[in-house]
CSV table of N, CA and C in Angstrom, one decimal:
chain,number,residue,atom,x,y,z
A,1274,UNK,N,187.0,107.4,192.4
A,1274,UNK,CA,187.5,107.0,193.7
A,1274,UNK,C,188.6,107.9,194.2
A,1275,UNK,N,188.5,108.4,195.4
A,1275,UNK,CA,189.5,109.3,195.9
A,1275,UNK,C,190.7,108.6,196.5
A,1276,UNK,N,190.6,107.3,196.8
A,1276,UNK,CA,191.7,106.5,197.3
A,1276,UNK,C,191.9,105.3,196.4
A,1277,UNK,N,193.1,104.7,196.5
A,1277,UNK,CA,193.2,103.4,195.7
A,1277,UNK,C,192.3,102.4,196.3
A,1278,UNK,N,191.7,101.7,195.4
A,1278,UNK,CA,190.6,100.7,195.7
A,1278,UNK,C,191.3,99.4,196.0
A,1279,UNK,N,190.9,98.7,197.1
A,1279,UNK,CA,191.3,97.4,197.4
A,1279,UNK,C,190.0,96.6,197.7
A,1280,UNK,N,189.9,95.4,197.0
A,1280,UNK,CA,188.7,94.6,197.2
A,1280,UNK,C,189.1,93.2,197.6
A,1281,UNK,N,188.2,92.5,198.2
A,1281,UNK,CA,188.4,91.1,198.5
A,1281,UNK,C,188.4,90.4,197.1
A,1282,UNK,N,189.4,89.6,196.9
A,1282,UNK,CA,189.5,88.9,195.5
A,1282,UNK,C,188.3,88.0,195.3
A,1283,UNK,N,187.6,87.5,196.3
A,1283,UNK,CA,186.5,86.6,196.1
A,1283,UNK,C,185.4,87.3,195.4
A,1284,UNK,N,185.3,88.7,195.5
A,1284,UNK,CA,184.3,89.5,194.8
A,1284,UNK,C,184.5,89.4,193.3
A,1285,UNK,N,185.7,89.2,192.9
A,1285,UNK,CA,186.0,89.2,191.5
A,1285,UNK,C,186.1,87.8,190.9
A,1286,UNK,N,185.9,86.8,191.7
A,1286,UNK,CA,186.0,85.4,191.2
A,1286,UNK,C,185.2,85.1,190.0
A,1287,UNK,N,184.0,85.6,189.9
A,1287,UNK,CA,183.1,85.3,188.8
A,1287,UNK,C,183.0,86.4,187.7
A,1288,UNK,N,183.9,87.3,187.8
A,1288,UNK,CA,183.9,88.4,186.7
A,1288,UNK,C,184.6,87.8,185.5
A,1289,UNK,N,184.0,87.9,184.4
A,1289,UNK,CA,184.5,87.3,183.1
A,1289,UNK,C,185.7,88.1,182.7
A,1290,UNK,N,186.6,87.5,181.9
A,1290,UNK,CA,187.7,88.2,181.3
A,1290,UNK,C,187.2,88.9,180.1
A,1291,UNK,N,187.9,90.0,179.7
A,1291,UNK,CA,187.4,90.8,178.6
A,1291,UNK,C,187.5,90.0,177.2
A,1292,UNK,N,188.3,89.0,177.1
A,1292,UNK,CA,188.4,88.2,175.9
A,1292,UNK,C,188.1,86.8,176.2
A,1293,UNK,N,187.3,86.5,177.2
A,1293,UNK,CA,187.0,85.1,177.5
A,1293,UNK,C,188.0,84.3,178.3
A,1294,UNK,N,189.0,85.0,178.9
A,1294,UNK,CA,190.0,84.4,179.7
A,1294,UNK,C,189.6,83.5,180.8
A,1295,UNK,N,188.4,83.8,181.3
A,1295,UNK,CA,187.9,83.0,182.5
A,1295,UNK,C,187.7,81.5,182.1
A,1296,UNK,N,187.6,81.2,180.8
A,1296,UNK,CA,187.6,79.8,180.4
A,1296,UNK,C,188.9,79.0,180.6
A,1297,UNK,N,190.0,79.8,180.7
A,1297,UNK,CA,191.3,79.2,180.9
A,1297,UNK,C,191.9,79.5,182.3
A,1298,UNK,N,191.1,80.0,183.2
A,1298,UNK,CA,191.5,80.4,184.5
A,1298,UNK,C,191.3,79.3,185.4
A,1299,UNK,N,192.1,78.9,186.2
A,1299,UNK,CA,193.6,79.2,186.2
A,1299,UNK,C,194.4,78.3,185.3
A,1300,UNK,N,195.2,78.9,184.6
A,1300,UNK,CA,196.2,78.1,183.7
A,1300,UNK,C,197.3,77.6,184.7
A,1301,UNK,N,197.5,76.3,184.8
A,1301,UNK,CA,198.4,75.7,185.8
A,1301,UNK,C,199.8,76.3,185.6
A,1302,UNK,N,200.3,76.4,184.3
A,1302,UNK,CA,201.7,76.9,184.1
A,1302,UNK,C,201.8,78.4,184.5
A,1303,UNK,N,200.8,79.2,184.2
A,1303,UNK,CA,200.8,80.6,184.6
A,1303,UNK,C,200.8,80.8,186.1
A,1304,UNK,N,199.9,80.0,186.7
A,1304,UNK,CA,199.8,80.0,188.2
A,1304,UNK,C,201.1,79.6,188.8
A,1305,UNK,N,201.8,78.6,188.3
A,1305,UNK,CA,203.1,78.2,188.9
A,1305,UNK,C,204.1,79.3,188.7
A,1306,UNK,N,204.2,79.9,187.6
A,1306,UNK,CA,205.1,81.0,187.4
A,1306,UNK,C,204.8,82.2,188.3
A,1307,UNK,N,203.5,82.5,188.4
A,1307,UNK,CA,203.1,83.6,189.3
A,1307,UNK,C,203.5,83.3,190.7
A,1308,UNK,N,203.3,82.1,191.2
A,1308,UNK,CA,203.7,81.8,192.6
A,1308,UNK,C,205.2,81.8,192.8
A,1309,UNK,N,205.9,81.3,191.8
A,1309,UNK,CA,207.4,81.4,191.9
A,1309,UNK,C,207.9,82.8,191.9
A,1310,UNK,N,207.3,83.7,191.1
A,1310,UNK,CA,207.7,85.1,191.1
A,1310,UNK,C,207.4,85.7,192.4
A,1311,UNK,N,206.2,85.4,193.0
A,1311,UNK,CA,205.9,86.0,194.3
A,1311,UNK,C,206.9,85.5,195.4
A,1312,UNK,N,207.2,84.2,195.3
A,1312,UNK,CA,208.2,83.7,196.3
A,1312,UNK,C,209.5,84.3,196.2
A,1313,UNK,N,210.0,84.6,195.0
A,1313,UNK,CA,211.3,85.2,194.7
A,1313,UNK,C,211.3,86.7,195.0
A,1314,UNK,N,210.3,87.4,194.6
A,1314,UNK,CA,210.4,88.9,194.6
A,1314,UNK,C,209.4,89.5,195.5
A,1315,UNK,N,208.4,88.8,196.0
A,1315,UNK,CA,207.4,89.3,196.9
A,1315,UNK,C,206.1,89.6,196.0
A,1316,UNK,N,205.1,89.9,196.7
A,1316,UNK,CA,203.8,90.2,196.0
A,1316,UNK,C,203.8,91.6,195.4
A,1317,UNK,N,203.6,91.7,194.1
A,1317,UNK,CA,203.6,93.0,193.4
A,1317,UNK,C,202.2,93.6,193.6
A,1318,UNK,N,202.2,94.9,194.0
A,1318,UNK,CA,200.9,95.5,194.2
A,1318,UNK,C,200.3,96.2,193.0
A,1319,UNK,N,200.5,95.6,191.8
A,1319,UNK,CA,199.9,96.2,190.6
A,1319,UNK,C,198.4,95.9,190.6
A,1320,UNK,N,197.7,96.9,190.2
A,1320,UNK,CA,196.2,96.7,190.3
A,1320,UNK,C,195.6,95.8,189.2
A,1321,UNK,N,194.6,95.1,189.6
A,1321,UNK,CA,193.8,94.4,188.6
A,1321,UNK,C,193.0,95.4,187.9
A,1322,UNK,N,193.0,95.3,186.6
A,1322,UNK,CA,192.2,96.3,185.8
A,1322,UNK,C,190.9,95.8,185.4
A,1323,UNK,N,189.8,96.5,185.8
A,1323,UNK,CA,188.4,96.1,185.5
A,1323,UNK,C,187.8,97.2,184.7
A,1324,UNK,N,187.1,96.8,183.6
A,1324,UNK,CA,186.2,97.8,182.9
A,1324,UNK,C,184.8,97.4,183.1
A,1325,UNK,N,184.0,98.4,183.4
A,1325,UNK,CA,182.5,98.1,183.6
A,1325,UNK,C,181.8,98.7,182.4
A,1326,UNK,N,181.1,97.9,181.6
A,1326,UNK,CA,180.3,98.4,180.5
A,1326,UNK,C,179.1,99.3,180.9
A,1327,UNK,N,178.6,99.9,179.9
A,1327,UNK,CA,177.4,100.8,180.2
A,1327,UNK,C,176.2,100.1,180.7
A,1328,UNK,N,176.1,98.8,180.6
A,1328,UNK,CA,175.0,98.0,181.2
A,1328,UNK,C,175.3,97.5,182.6
A,1329,UNK,N,176.5,97.9,183.1
A,1329,UNK,CA,176.9,97.5,184.5
A,1329,UNK,C,177.6,96.2,184.6
A,1330,UNK,N,177.9,95.6,183.5
A,1330,UNK,CA,178.6,94.3,183.5
A,1330,UNK,C,180.1,94.5,183.5
A,1331,UNK,N,180.8,94.0,184.5
A,1331,UNK,CA,182.3,94.2,184.6
A,1331,UNK,C,183.0,93.1,183.9
A,1332,UNK,N,184.3,93.4,183.4
A,1332,UNK,CA,185.2,92.5,182.8
A,1332,UNK,C,186.6,92.7,183.3
A,1333,UNK,N,187.3,91.6,183.5
A,1333,UNK,CA,188.7,91.7,183.9
A,1333,UNK,C,189.5,92.0,182.6
A,1334,UNK,N,190.2,93.1,182.5
A,1334,UNK,CA,191.1,93.4,181.4
A,1334,UNK,C,192.5,92.8,181.6
A,1335,UNK,N,193.0,93.0,182.8
A,1335,UNK,CA,194.3,92.5,183.2
A,1335,UNK,C,194.3,92.0,184.7
A,1336,UNK,N,194.8,90.8,184.9
A,1336,UNK,CA,194.9,90.3,186.3
A,1336,UNK,C,194.1,89.1,186.6
A,1337,UNK,N,193.6,88.3,185.6
A,1337,UNK,CA,192.9,87.1,185.8
A,1337,UNK,C,193.5,86.1,186.8
A,1338,UNK,N,194.8,85.9,186.6
A,1338,UNK,CA,195.5,84.9,187.4
A,1338,UNK,C,195.9,85.5,188.8
A,1339,UNK,N,196.1,86.8,188.9
A,1339,UNK,CA,196.3,87.4,190.2
A,1339,UNK,C,195.1,87.4,191.0
A,1340,UNK,N,193.9,87.4,190.4
A,1340,UNK,CA,192.6,87.2,191.2
A,1340,UNK,C,192.6,85.8,191.8
A,1341,UNK,N,192.9,84.8,191.0
A,1341,UNK,CA,192.9,83.4,191.5
A,1341,UNK,C,194.0,83.3,192.6
A,1342,UNK,N,195.2,83.8,192.4
A,1342,UNK,CA,196.2,83.7,193.4
A,1342,UNK,C,195.8,84.4,194.7
A,1343,UNK,N,195.1,85.5,194.6
A,1343,UNK,CA,194.7,86.2,195.8
A,1343,UNK,C,193.7,85.4,196.6
A,1344,UNK,N,192.8,84.7,195.9
A,1344,UNK,CA,191.8,83.8,196.5
A,1344,UNK,C,192.5,82.6,197.2
A,1345,UNK,N,193.3,81.9,196.4
A,1345,UNK,CA,194.0,80.7,196.9
A,1345,UNK,C,194.9,81.0,198.0
A,1346,UNK,N,195.6,82.1,198.0
A,1346,UNK,CA,196.5,82.4,199.1
A,1346,UNK,C,195.9,83.1,200.3
A,1347,UNK,N,194.6,83.4,200.2
A,1347,UNK,CA,193.9,83.9,201.3
A,1347,UNK,C,194.1,85.4,201.5
A,1348,UNK,N,194.5,86.1,200.5
A,1348,UNK,CA,194.7,87.6,200.7
A,1348,UNK,C,193.4,88.2,201.0
A,1349,UNK,N,193.3,89.1,202.0
A,1349,UNK,CA,192.0,89.7,202.3
A,1349,UNK,C,191.6,90.7,201.3
A,1350,UNK,N,192.6,91.4,200.7
A,1350,UNK,CA,192.3,92.4,199.6
A,1350,UNK,C,193.4,92.4,198.6
A,1351,UNK,N,193.0,92.8,197.4
A,1351,UNK,CA,194.0,93.0,196.3
A,1351,UNK,C,193.7,94.4,195.7
A,1352,UNK,N,194.7,95.1,195.1
A,1352,UNK,CA,194.5,96.4,194.5
A,1352,UNK,C,193.7,96.2,193.2
A,1353,UNK,N,192.8,97.1,193.0
A,1353,UNK,CA,191.9,97.1,191.8
A,1353,UNK,C,191.7,98.5,191.3
A,1354,UNK,N,191.8,98.6,189.9
A,1354,UNK,CA,191.4,99.8,189.2
A,1354,UNK,C,190.2,99.5,188.4
A,1355,UNK,N,189.2,100.3,188.6
A,1355,UNK,CA,187.9,100.1,187.9
A,1355,UNK,C,187.7,101.3,187.0
A,1356,UNK,N,187.5,101.1,185.7
A,1356,UNK,CA,187.1,102.1,184.7
A,1356,UNK,C,185.7,101.9,184.3
A,1357,UNK,N,184.9,102.9,184.5
A,1357,UNK,CA,183.5,102.8,184.1
A,1357,UNK,C,183.3,103.5,182.8
A,1358,UNK,N,182.8,102.7,181.8
A,1358,UNK,CA,182.7,103.1,180.4
A,1358,UNK,C,181.3,103.6,180.1
A,1359,UNK,N,181.3,104.7,179.4
A,1359,UNK,CA,180.0,105.3,178.8
A,1359,UNK,C,178.9,105.4,179.9
A,1360,UNK,N,179.2,106.0,181.0
A,1360,UNK,CA,178.2,106.2,182.1
A,1360,UNK,C,177.9,105.0,182.9
A,1361,UNK,N,178.7,104.0,182.9
A,1361,UNK,CA,178.5,102.8,183.7
A,1361,UNK,C,178.4,103.0,185.2
A,1362,UNK,N,179.1,104.1,185.7
A,1362,UNK,CA,179.0,104.4,187.1
A,1362,UNK,C,177.6,104.8,187.6
A,1363,UNK,N,176.7,105.0,186.7
A,1363,UNK,CA,175.3,105.4,187.0
A,1363,UNK,C,174.4,104.2,186.9
A,1364,UNK,N,174.9,103.0,186.6
A,1364,UNK,CA,174.1,101.8,186.4
A,1364,UNK,C,174.3,100.9,187.5
A,1365,UNK,N,173.2,100.2,188.0
A,1365,UNK,CA,173.4,99.2,189.0
A,1365,UNK,C,174.1,98.0,188.4
A,1366,UNK,N,175.0,97.5,189.2
A,1366,UNK,CA,175.8,96.3,188.8
A,1366,UNK,C,176.6,95.8,190.0
A,1367,UNK,N,177.3,94.7,189.8
A,1367,UNK,CA,178.0,94.1,190.9
A,1367,UNK,C,179.2,94.9,191.4
A,1368,UNK,N,179.7,95.8,190.5
A,1368,UNK,CA,180.9,96.6,190.9
A,1368,UNK,C,180.5,98.1,190.7
A,1369,UNK,N,179.3,98.5,190.8
A,1369,UNK,CA,178.9,99.9,190.8
A,1369,UNK,C,179.4,100.5,192.0
A,1370,UNK,N,179.6,101.8,192.0
A,1370,UNK,CA,180.1,102.5,193.2
A,1370,UNK,C,179.2,102.2,194.4
A,1371,UNK,N,177.9,102.2,194.2
A,1371,UNK,CA,176.9,101.9,195.3
A,1371,UNK,C,177.1,100.5,195.8
A,1372,UNK,N,177.3,99.5,194.9
A,1372,UNK,CA,177.5,98.1,195.4
A,1372,UNK,C,178.8,98.0,196.2
A,1373,UNK,N,179.8,98.9,195.9
A,1373,UNK,CA,181.0,98.8,196.6
A,1373,UNK,C,181.0,99.7,197.9
A,1374,UNK,N,179.9,100.3,198.1
A,1374,UNK,CA,179.8,101.2,199.3
A,1374,UNK,C,180.6,102.5,199.2
A,1375,UNK,N,180.8,103.0,197.9
A,1375,UNK,CA,181.5,104.2,197.7
A,1375,UNK,C,180.5,105.3,197.5
A,1376,UNK,N,180.5,106.3,198.4
A,1376,UNK,CA,179.6,107.5,198.3
A,1376,UNK,C,179.9,108.3,197.0
A,1377,UNK,N,178.8,108.8,196.4
A,1377,UNK,CA,179.0,109.6,195.2
A,1377,UNK,C,178.8,111.1,195.5
């Protein structure tokens, strides 16, 4: 990507966590602390980290709760960093460059 990527958080709602974190998403205590932090210091623009495997399947490495916060607060986009592993950029998948409308 030539520019920082921003995606609608709803696109990421069903992306699994890299260690199964989606089973605990959203954790009420973590969500409360995240909302309090945003209220006190503002929304931090740190990117959600996504890895896409060689079979095209994406996983959230960092940012599971920020995805939920983005959806619940109605943010139109959130910053995302996608790392394609072992040629994954050439495989069809929900977050492939083609699916995101990024020319190659």
